XYZ file of C-alpha atoms in Angstrom:
674
model
C 37.752 -17.809 14.307
C 35.632 -17.504 17.157
C 35.609 -21.448 18.370
C 35.900 -21.695 22.211
C 35.586 -18.883 24.694
C 39.784 -20.301 26.061
C 41.004 -19.919 22.373
C 42.630 -17.054 20.531
C 41.352 -13.344 21.630
C 39.342 -12.111 18.827
C 38.361 -7.872 20.164
C 39.742 -5.380 22.620
C 37.330 -4.759 24.559
C 37.854 -0.419 25.459
C 36.256 1.123 29.024
C 37.211 4.728 28.681
C 37.064 6.712 31.737
C 36.387 10.662 32.004
C 39.885 11.007 32.093
C 41.278 9.148 28.952
C 38.000 11.037 27.128
C 39.525 13.735 28.477
C 42.724 13.762 26.162
C 41.668 11.862 23.022
C 38.166 14.284 21.215
C 38.602 13.845 17.369
C 37.770 16.175 15.522
C 35.484 14.761 12.807
C 32.146 14.234 13.304
C 31.884 11.419 10.682
C 29.434 8.168 11.816
C 29.247 4.751 10.731
C 26.475 5.094 7.005
C 22.899 5.321 8.151
C 23.743 5.851 11.990
C 22.253 9.803 13.560
C 24.575 11.881 15.434
C 24.010 10.925 18.847
C 25.080 7.420 19.299
C 29.426 6.423 20.893
C 31.169 3.842 18.155
C 33.997 3.554 18.367
C 35.918 0.123 16.107
C 37.709 -2.598 18.564
C 40.300 -4.203 16.031
C 41.082 -7.094 15.515
C 44.136 -8.561 16.720
C 45.161 -11.930 15.117
C 48.031 -13.445 17.274
C 51.219 -15.501 15.601
C 51.331 -17.966 16.812
C 49.504 -20.384 19.551
C 52.664 -19.737 21.842
C 52.518 -15.802 21.867
C 48.531 -16.258 22.229
C 49.263 -18.676 25.535
C 51.777 -15.534 27.448
C 49.348 -12.869 26.329
C 46.448 -14.630 27.938
C 49.272 -15.000 31.932
C 50.395 -11.763 30.915
C 46.935 -9.865 30.580
C 44.935 -12.197 32.678
C 42.142 -12.965 30.666
C 38.892 -14.677 31.303
C 37.711 -17.379 29.789
C 35.529 -14.980 27.366
C 38.541 -14.338 25.919
C 38.305 -10.519 26.365
C 40.606 -8.345 27.990
C 39.718 -7.271 31.907
C 39.535 -3.453 32.023
C 39.259 -3.348 35.751
C 42.423 -1.584 36.356
C 43.233 1.981 35.293
C 46.343 1.312 34.357
C 44.986 -1.543 31.423
C 41.971 1.287 30.365
C 45.120 3.662 29.143
C 47.185 0.926 27.569
C 44.147 0.444 25.826
C 43.658 4.031 24.678
C 47.999 4.231 24.264
C 47.261 1.134 21.535
C 44.514 2.613 19.651
C 45.906 6.285 19.940
C 49.004 3.987 18.292
C 46.483 2.983 14.903
C 44.920 0.168 16.128
C 41.248 1.638 16.300
C 39.435 4.591 16.241
C 37.648 6.297 18.225
C 34.922 9.217 17.277
C 32.382 10.531 19.045
C 29.580 12.271 17.169
C 27.244 13.330 19.723
C 29.002 17.043 19.711
C 29.113 17.020 23.533
C 33.084 18.196 24.877
C 33.241 15.073 27.728
C 33.928 13.035 24.007
C 36.442 9.976 23.339
C 39.588 12.582 21.468
C 41.917 10.671 18.201
C 43.934 12.758 16.127
C 42.480 13.152 13.156
C 45.430 12.737 10.499
C 45.600 9.381 12.798
C 42.116 8.892 12.211
C 42.581 8.726 8.433
C 44.521 6.563 8.262
C 43.341 3.229 9.658
C 39.594 3.978 9.087
C 37.080 1.420 7.329
C 34.806 5.012 6.086
C 35.661 7.109 3.967
C 32.312 9.402 4.683
C 29.128 8.332 5.322
C 25.960 10.467 5.125
C 22.241 10.028 6.837
C 19.848 7.705 4.804
C 17.844 10.666 4.043
C 20.006 11.514 1.256
C 18.742 11.298 -2.049
C 21.532 11.861 -3.599
C 25.514 10.769 -2.443
C 28.890 11.562 -3.752
C 30.699 8.995 -1.501
C 30.922 5.454 -0.949
C 30.481 5.475 2.223
C 33.712 2.688 1.990
C 36.624 3.092 1.626
C 38.291 1.480 -1.359
C 39.804 3.173 -3.685
C 43.576 1.120 -3.011
C 41.441 -1.748 -3.813
C 42.033 -3.294 -7.421
C 38.432 -2.967 -8.969
C 39.366 -6.932 -10.237
C 39.533 -6.881 -6.204
C 36.949 -4.332 -5.951
C 34.142 -7.073 -7.950
C 35.804 -9.784 -6.179
C 34.804 -7.892 -2.700
C 31.102 -6.872 -3.927
C 30.207 -9.391 -7.074
C 29.830 -12.320 -4.431
C 30.527 -14.403 -7.984
C 34.305 -16.462 -6.332
C 31.177 -17.272 -3.431
C 28.268 -17.258 -5.502
C 29.270 -21.384 -5.999
C 30.483 -22.057 -2.700
C 28.419 -24.067 -0.472
C 27.399 -21.433 3.088
C 27.035 -24.895 5.235
C 30.883 -25.142 4.213
C 32.556 -25.033 7.784
C 35.541 -23.294 5.676
C 32.916 -20.861 4.600
C 32.809 -18.696 7.287
C 36.249 -17.327 8.215
C 38.237 -14.100 10.860
C 36.470 -11.203 10.472
C 39.474 -8.870 9.289
C 38.768 -8.174 6.158
C 37.718 -5.169 4.465
C 35.105 -4.930 2.981
C 33.377 -2.328 0.365
C 29.877 -1.216 -0.338
C 29.621 0.937 -3.598
C 27.559 4.450 -4.184
C 23.764 5.120 -3.784
C 23.237 7.734 -6.282
C 20.189 6.608 -7.604
C 17.860 10.595 -7.723
C 14.837 9.579 -5.285
C 11.891 10.669 -3.681
C 8.931 11.973 -5.228
C 8.676 11.986 -9.245
C 4.957 14.129 -10.084
C 4.472 17.461 -12.092
C 1.842 18.649 -10.199
C 2.495 22.740 -9.286
C 2.031 24.991 -6.321
C -1.228 25.249 -6.870
C -1.823 21.742 -6.364
C -4.605 20.239 -3.249
C -4.693 16.632 -1.735
C -6.997 16.200 -3.752
C -4.496 16.292 -6.982
C -2.039 13.803 -4.708
C -4.371 11.484 -3.707
C -5.597 11.389 -7.549
C -1.108 10.147 -8.759
C -2.348 7.547 -6.800
C -5.730 6.406 -7.210
C -6.909 7.700 -10.263
C -10.244 8.830 -11.352
C -10.557 5.774 -13.593
C -10.509 3.750 -10.582
C -13.907 5.321 -9.726
C -15.273 4.600 -13.427
C -14.309 0.766 -12.635
C -15.943 0.875 -9.879
C -19.474 2.092 -11.065
C -19.568 0.325 -13.532
C -18.611 -2.559 -12.269
C -20.808 -2.331 -9.113
C -24.028 -1.879 -10.969
C -23.797 -4.475 -13.091
C -23.321 -6.132 -9.560
C -27.004 -5.532 -8.652
C -28.503 -6.230 -11.667
C -26.655 -9.379 -11.399
C -28.141 -10.418 -7.251
C -31.269 -8.928 -8.869
C -31.151 -11.633 -11.444
C -29.896 -14.211 -9.104
C -33.475 -13.064 -6.515
C -35.669 -13.345 -9.028
C -36.481 -9.861 -7.761
C -36.095 -6.103 -8.474
C -34.939 -3.968 -6.381
C -37.126 -1.073 -5.581
C -33.964 0.989 -3.402
C -31.554 0.293 -5.658
C -31.362 2.749 -9.297
C -27.493 3.385 -10.983
C -24.826 5.528 -9.442
C -22.165 7.608 -11.528
C -18.702 9.263 -10.300
C -19.649 11.340 -8.612
C -21.661 9.472 -5.536
C -19.384 7.111 -5.397
C -16.781 9.794 -5.168
C -18.729 11.307 -2.355
C -19.532 7.644 -0.730
C -15.381 7.686 0.171
C -14.967 10.902 1.607
C -17.664 9.553 4.049
C -16.133 6.649 4.370
C -12.736 8.571 5.019
C -14.661 11.233 6.855
C -15.959 8.569 9.590
C -12.573 7.138 10.394
C -12.258 10.967 11.590
C -16.045 10.873 13.898
C -16.008 7.633 14.290
C -19.641 6.549 16.299
C -20.605 3.159 16.741
C -22.665 2.589 14.774
C -23.413 3.375 10.335
C -26.775 4.969 11.130
C -25.992 7.404 14.310
C -24.475 9.850 11.309
C -28.091 10.255 10.181
C -29.743 10.294 13.359
C -32.142 13.260 14.239
C -30.577 13.944 17.253
C -28.379 16.281 17.544
C -26.189 16.534 19.860
C -25.213 12.741 17.277
C -26.471 13.124 13.754
C -24.771 14.190 10.910
C -26.019 16.953 8.873
C -22.805 17.306 6.965
C -23.782 12.904 6.269
C -27.935 13.743 5.667
C -26.319 16.325 3.333
C -24.928 14.630 0.928
C -27.664 10.643 1.098
C -29.513 9.066 2.543
C -27.989 6.314 5.288
C -30.754 3.810 2.359
C -28.629 4.904 0.272
C -25.200 4.437 1.286
C -26.395 1.117 2.525
C -26.853 0.078 -0.848
C -24.249 1.228 -2.019
C -21.953 -0.268 0.508
C -24.580 -3.023 -0.580
C -23.686 -3.774 -4.385
C -19.996 -1.829 -4.807
C -17.952 -4.444 -6.053
C -14.607 -3.847 -8.370
C -14.636 -7.433 -10.396
C -16.574 -9.040 -12.631
C -18.678 -11.455 -10.837
C -20.143 -13.387 -13.674
C -16.976 -14.408 -15.074
C -15.138 -15.221 -11.861
C -13.196 -18.154 -11.850
C -13.825 -20.767 -9.590
C -11.487 -22.990 -7.105
C -9.317 -25.669 -8.756
C -10.542 -24.159 -12.724
C -7.587 -23.200 -15.097
C -7.101 -19.595 -14.387
C -8.026 -19.152 -11.301
C -6.313 -16.727 -8.577
C -7.475 -16.795 -5.803
C -7.882 -12.239 -5.027
C -10.054 -11.911 -8.224
C -11.598 -9.615 -6.132
C -9.505 -6.945 -6.299
C -7.451 -7.473 -8.682
C -8.319 -4.239 -10.759
C -7.870 -2.847 -8.034
C -4.248 -4.109 -6.660
C -2.197 -3.490 -11.266
C -3.345 -0.003 -9.969
C -2.941 1.341 -7.264
C 0.531 -0.907 -6.954
C 1.493 0.814 -10.270
C 1.002 4.475 -8.765
C 2.587 3.659 -5.347
C 5.769 2.390 -7.690
C 5.934 5.369 -10.401
C 4.661 8.103 -7.231
C 7.815 7.622 -4.826
C 11.238 6.913 -5.944
C 12.571 4.862 -3.468
C 15.501 6.186 -1.141
C 18.537 4.204 0.055
C 17.453 2.245 3.393
C 14.512 0.307 2.807
C 12.079 -1.060 5.233
C 10.900 -4.671 4.896
C 8.375 -6.259 7.718
C 4.869 -7.292 7.632
C 1.120 -5.563 8.919
C -1.999 -7.449 10.262
C -5.767 -6.686 9.226
C -7.886 -7.033 11.265
C -10.468 -9.118 10.041
C -13.801 -9.581 11.597
C -15.634 -12.090 8.384
C -13.947 -15.044 6.621
C -11.314 -15.657 4.631
C -8.480 -18.673 4.125
C -5.390 -16.603 4.810
C -6.525 -15.504 8.284
C -3.594 -16.428 10.109
C -4.189 -16.394 14.370
C -1.520 -14.792 16.474
C -1.330 -15.451 20.003
C 1.579 -13.585 20.929
C 0.417 -10.400 18.731
C -1.980 -7.440 19.518
C -4.163 -7.672 17.490
C -4.388 -11.428 17.279
C -6.048 -12.589 14.344
C -5.851 -11.382 10.650
C -4.829 -10.575 6.899
C -0.909 -10.278 6.780
C 0.914 -8.203 3.782
C 4.134 -7.512 3.866
C 5.511 -4.270 2.789
C 7.949 -2.204 1.415
C 8.547 1.286 2.659
C 10.591 3.980 3.255
C 13.683 3.908 7.093
C 12.701 7.465 7.381
C 9.448 9.007 5.989
C 7.452 6.227 5.657
C 5.848 5.443 2.833
C 4.509 2.444 1.475
C 6.726 1.823 -2.449
C 5.040 -2.074 -2.838
C 2.874 -4.394 -0.815
C 2.038 -7.322 -0.745
C -0.717 -9.778 0.176
C -0.633 -13.261 2.253
C -2.756 -15.659 0.319
C -1.780 -18.765 1.763
C 0.575 -21.526 1.183
C 2.279 -21.976 -2.023
C 1.261 -24.416 -4.427
C 4.142 -27.531 -5.627
C 3.959 -26.431 -9.035
C 5.796 -22.917 -7.556
C 9.825 -22.223 -6.566
C 11.124 -24.408 -3.660
C 12.094 -21.385 -2.108
C 10.732 -20.098 1.302
C 7.980 -17.809 1.860
C 10.732 -15.297 3.202
C 13.286 -15.026 -0.477
C 10.470 -15.350 -1.965
C 8.828 -12.451 -0.940
C 11.571 -10.837 -0.507
C 12.569 -11.122 -4.124
C 9.498 -9.843 -5.267
C 8.963 -6.461 -2.946
C 12.914 -5.689 -4.266
C 12.361 -6.085 -7.932
C 13.471 -3.049 -9.847
C 15.923 -2.649 -7.392
C 18.949 -3.998 -8.915
C 22.328 -2.380 -8.952
C 21.018 0.447 -7.540
C 22.743 0.199 -4.170
C 19.801 0.266 -1.833
C 19.829 -0.788 2.162
C 17.279 -3.045 2.963
C 16.565 -4.227 6.359
C 14.038 -6.607 7.958
C 13.053 -9.077 10.170
C 14.213 -12.203 11.669
C 11.354 -13.873 9.469
C 13.569 -13.275 6.220
C 17.455 -13.089 7.415
C 19.549 -15.294 5.838
C 22.705 -16.555 4.291
C 21.074 -17.957 0.635
C 18.856 -14.944 0.410
C 21.689 -12.592 1.721
C 24.496 -13.528 -0.694
C 21.155 -13.666 -3.810
C 20.430 -9.490 -2.886
C 24.511 -9.025 -2.952
C 24.613 -10.577 -6.473
C 21.879 -8.133 -6.917
C 23.613 -5.328 -6.137
C 20.558 -4.639 -3.126
C 22.873 -4.374 1.046
C 20.373 -5.543 3.934
C 21.063 -5.850 6.465
C 18.561 -7.638 9.963
C 18.459 -10.924 13.589
C 18.578 -14.597 12.441
C 17.634 -17.065 14.124
C 21.433 -19.902 14.596
C 19.994 -22.830 13.627
C 18.539 -21.675 9.788
C 21.324 -23.266 7.169
C 24.419 -20.554 5.919
C 24.598 -19.526 10.277
C 28.336 -20.021 10.866
C 28.386 -22.968 13.404
C 30.781 -21.580 16.188
C 28.118 -18.379 17.174
C 26.337 -20.706 17.272
C 24.220 -20.704 21.751
C 26.633 -24.685 22.060
C 29.791 -22.841 21.048
C 30.092 -19.028 21.878
C 28.262 -20.476 25.869
C 27.055 -18.049 28.012
C 27.570 -13.757 26.596
C 27.720 -11.518 28.864
C 26.032 -8.071 28.231
C 27.812 -6.158 25.246
C 29.736 -8.686 24.506
C 29.888 -9.917 20.986
C 31.888 -12.625 18.371
C 32.118 -12.167 14.147
C 32.503 -14.227 11.619
C 33.711 -12.459 8.217
C 32.973 -13.717 4.026
C 33.539 -10.612 2.079
C 31.040 -8.963 2.691
C 28.776 -10.550 4.582
C 28.963 -10.674 8.765
C 28.129 -13.176 11.152
C 27.675 -11.454 14.350
C 26.190 -13.017 17.943
C 25.394 -10.496 21.015
C 24.152 -10.378 24.057
C 22.212 -6.755 25.095
C 18.399 -7.393 27.124
C 19.483 -11.262 24.708
C 20.783 -13.217 22.913
C 20.520 -11.430 19.245
C 22.321 -13.356 16.349
C 23.282 -11.086 12.767
C 23.650 -11.243 9.195
C 24.078 -7.978 7.261
C 26.602 -7.018 4.469
C 26.394 -3.162 4.704
C 28.139 -3.433 7.970
C 32.511 -3.450 8.754
C 33.272 -5.975 11.487
C 34.454 -5.507 14.592
C 32.946 -1.232 14.937
C 30.708 -1.282 18.582
C 28.057 2.111 19.386
C 26.790 3.057 22.464
C 22.878 4.446 21.689
C 22.560 8.346 23.948
C 19.931 7.125 27.052
C 18.592 10.224 29.274
C 18.067 9.580 32.733
C 17.679 11.191 36.170
C 20.498 12.119 38.461
C 21.029 10.501 41.558
C 20.723 13.659 44.646
C 24.273 12.309 46.256
C 26.810 13.299 44.056
C 29.374 10.276 45.920
C 27.139 8.040 44.460
C 26.952 9.808 40.171
C 29.025 7.753 38.151
C 31.192 7.759 35.311
C 28.726 6.914 32.576
C 26.470 10.375 33.428
C 27.811 13.897 33.000
C 26.432 16.311 34.878
C 23.462 17.100 32.897
C 21.954 13.796 32.170
C 22.797 12.130 29.591
C 24.593 7.668 29.792
C 25.281 5.754 27.432
C 23.834 1.912 27.470
C 25.445 -1.192 26.203
C 27.385 -1.083 23.956
C 26.727 -2.981 20.126
C 28.329 -3.856 17.365
C 27.344 -2.159 14.146
C 25.093 -3.905 12.782
C 22.867 -3.933 15.353
C 23.234 0.016 15.323
C 22.155 0.230 11.477
C 18.857 -1.717 12.305
C 17.900 -0.578 15.012
C 18.895 3.258 13.678
C 16.438 1.624 9.867
C 14.375 -0.511 10.540
C 11.272 1.246 11.229
C 10.005 2.637 7.804
C 6.633 -0.657 8.503
C 6.318 1.335 12.508
C 5.545 4.958 10.750
C 3.253 3.664 8.111
C 1.349 1.967 10.595
C 1.454 4.908 12.739
C -0.235 7.231 9.549
C -2.555 4.750 8.770
C -4.434 3.487 12.055
C -4.622 6.822 12.755
C -7.723 7.522 10.820
C -9.145 3.758 9.473
C -11.751 3.928 5.918
C -14.494 1.139 5.668
C -17.086 0.236 8.462
C -16.377 -3.866 9.680
C -18.043 -6.700 7.950
C -18.418 -9.531 6.721
C -16.491 -9.586 2.840
C -13.025 -9.970 3.198
C -12.392 -8.333 -0.195
C -13.342 -4.549 2.139
C -10.584 -4.764 4.409
C -8.187 -5.014 1.214
C -9.989 -2.347 -0.455
C -9.839 0.065 2.499
C -6.273 -1.173 3.070
C -5.726 0.187 0.171
C -7.600 2.994 -0.237
C -5.933 4.385 3.247
C -2.325 3.556 2.435
C -2.949 5.780 -1.080
C -4.719 7.955 0.999
C -1.033 7.688 3.467
C 0.717 7.966 0.700
C -0.303 10.876 -1.269
C 0.333 13.148 2.239
C 3.126 12.281 2.649
C 3.684 13.281 -1.037
C 3.075 16.312 -0.145
C 4.792 17.151 2.567
C 7.804 15.794 1.238
C 6.909 17.790 -2.120
C 5.992 20.925 0.083
C 8.985 21.165 3.080
C 6.616 20.848 4.797
C 4.044 23.486 3.679
C 0.957 23.830 3.912
C -0.995 23.635 0.053
C -3.162 27.111 -0.840
C -5.947 28.279 0.801
C -4.727 26.873 4.179
C -4.927 28.657 8.009
C -3.792 26.490 10.283
C -0.176 26.724 12.383
C -0.075 23.091 11.403
C -1.049 21.525 8.202
C -1.469 17.361 10.039
C -3.047 14.192 8.804
C -6.071 14.956 9.600
C -5.943 18.779 7.743
C -5.400 16.142 5.066
C -7.495 13.432 5.910
C -10.944 16.256 5.874
C -9.797 18.184 2.952
C -9.245 15.290 1.287
C -13.004 14.385 1.859
C -14.557 17.235 1.610
C -13.301 17.796 -2.423
C -13.737 14.020 -3.319
C -18.052 15.114 -1.922
C -18.486 18.566 -3.588
C -21.428 19.873 -4.388
C -22.893 16.936 -4.503
C -26.334 15.782 -2.800
C -28.134 13.415 -2.981
C -32.216 12.500 -3.724
C -33.112 13.375 -0.160
C -30.973 16.534 -0.575
C -31.539 17.428 -3.389
C -34.972 17.434 -2.079
C -35.071 19.080 0.620
C -33.094 22.460 -1.502
C -35.767 22.307 -3.647
C -38.600 22.776 -1.138
C -36.768 25.688 0.110
C -37.333 27.183 -2.478
C -39.987 27.126 -3.943
C -41.956 26.813 -0.010
C -43.930 30.391 -0.922
C -45.170 28.600 -4.845
C -44.958 25.105 -5.076
C -47.341 24.824 -8.074
C -45.744 27.907 -9.651
C -42.776 25.277 -10.429
C -44.811 22.795 -10.914
C -45.434 20.481 -8.334
C -48.683 19.377 -8.497
C -50.677 17.257 -6.293
C -50.625 13.430 -8.805
C -50.830 9.643 -9.488
C -48.139 8.718 -8.266
C -48.473 4.693 -8.316
C -51.556 2.477 -7.949
C -50.094 0.741 -4.902
C -50.462 3.617 -2.288
C -47.356 4.215 0.541
C -47.580 6.585 3.070
C -47.927 9.893 3.039
C -44.575 11.238 4.278
C -46.243 14.680 5.824
C -48.642 12.210 7.787
C -44.853 10.412 8.858
C -43.253 13.569 9.489
C -46.329 13.602 11.578
C -45.771 10.418 14.062
C -49.528 9.064 11.596
C -50.067 6.732 9.288
C -51.979 7.269 6.243
C -51.700 6.088 2.741
C -52.481 7.798 -0.271
C -52.126 6.746 -4.092
C -50.904 10.745 -4.438
C -48.083 12.611 -4.324
C -45.358 15.896 -5.861
C -43.502 13.822 -8.237
C -41.209 16.532 -7.917
C -40.107 15.974 -4.215
C -40.788 12.128 -5.518
C -42.945 11.703 -2.116
C -46.452 10.422 -1.693
C -49.162 12.327 0.421
C -52.837 12.843 1.188
C -54.997 15.152 -0.404
C -56.177 16.774 2.341
C -54.183 20.284 3.364
C -50.746 17.753 3.654
C -49.753 19.081 -0.267
C -49.576 22.623 1.115
C -48.314 22.219 5.011
C -45.478 19.508 3.263
C -44.450 22.357 0.844
C -44.499 25.161 3.322
């Protein structure tokens, strides 16, 4: 175990030259778990000296420095290291497909390799294990994975961590994953959206919106003359207009109904009036406000206003897409301008003030399986576990025993959590804070000292591996899905220098160079910690809804937008990238999906103003023939619509009931119907 800088030699750092690489090329294209084929990786063996005397003799002979790593200044030492590897000490694989890679005899590689097979995280099924444990007995396999013998041990004990020389065991992931639906080839965007946002939610929104409008009028003691009950078709059209507002963004909602031909939108005017859109926005509701419990009462729920939405959408998102092997847990922020107690202020972040949502997303596609809203600090009667542990366990509920690989950031990663996940049949990897409970004392900054770039130390406890390394800065990491001693180098593109004498050995003639070596846990984290970011990129491209002061509206439009993103991913995965029937473009992008969905939600719906204009156009030649007559409309006079259109102000109690407008008794009736 790495206890001091001048102690035992932990690893051998190998820096291969072009000559060494040209003499040793691997025929195998296998790579460690979930790594892309652009990563150059090799194993660094753990060398455990037989005695302290031998260790001192080796230090004198090799002339090691204080960092405990072998020197690579001379070409002879590099050749000795290469010969040590060729003898079976470690495996060096180049999987970039380049001709100047490191080679190794295939038979010798098969003898000592940790990994028997490796599959990419995009695979839906796997027939072979990622780690070779075929030579282990059944009891040893069970003890390696289940952690039953270690579950009762104190992770803070000095004897908890050991040397990084143990073979790890990773069970195969064989579950069938991907979209789960019965839609045919003729399904369109509305059908995929209906999987996640069913019509029952629209019906519920209509019921609660009409009830809330009456509730508000009873509380105020006044009736709203501009409100009439809504229906499912109108609510769908209302949601469709909000989707289109995210594509055609304007600073103010009223500008969509502007009379200026360069600003106003004819489709919005045809669907409904600006006043009707404003009234639907005012009375839109998801819950029964009359039965809402007050804070402090029994049954109080901070998310009561959106609970009906959460109960439906959380189930549909989970059932519509079976999770793949690699999953990401991270948080996203929702910008908010209203007042809500759990709103967080985060100065270092680009979004300084917003609502926090933790998400479980697929590492490859970005599909969001679950989302958990932060509602403030837990009460005293809730479990005493940390917030990060409770979030992770709630997000992965139902995945136990399926051997998924979870990637999370330092907010969640702790030794007790990874032990618990491992006992539940889930692997995890992520950076952590070295001051947290259970992290090896010998890997903390005071004991490790100043690391050079690419230098690392590791400790192991069964599948649990702790790593400290220096890349741009010092990084501490915990993992249960990566073997110790494996280092990878990700390629990067650099512009070659014109002077041939200044070109180094680390870059070939094509400009492809390799960066700082990184241990396998950090490579896995870098490759797979992108699921939530992919989801955010798709979601943030086109916002849904308008800013307001009601906090729950942000969550409503957040989940509507999330359902759109998930529906687009399901369509893309189900059809293999092929567009739905009737699409004539070259590539079916998310923008096309949103426009097509909004058009199908709106359909042929036309509000009162749209029907009024259509009626005037159809019956302009003979209005009286089609029942348009000048009749008394009300006891109270209102402005004449025809005079208002001409910029005049005249009021009348007469008008046309079919067109639902007030008109003067003079020539305004015939002039208006023309």
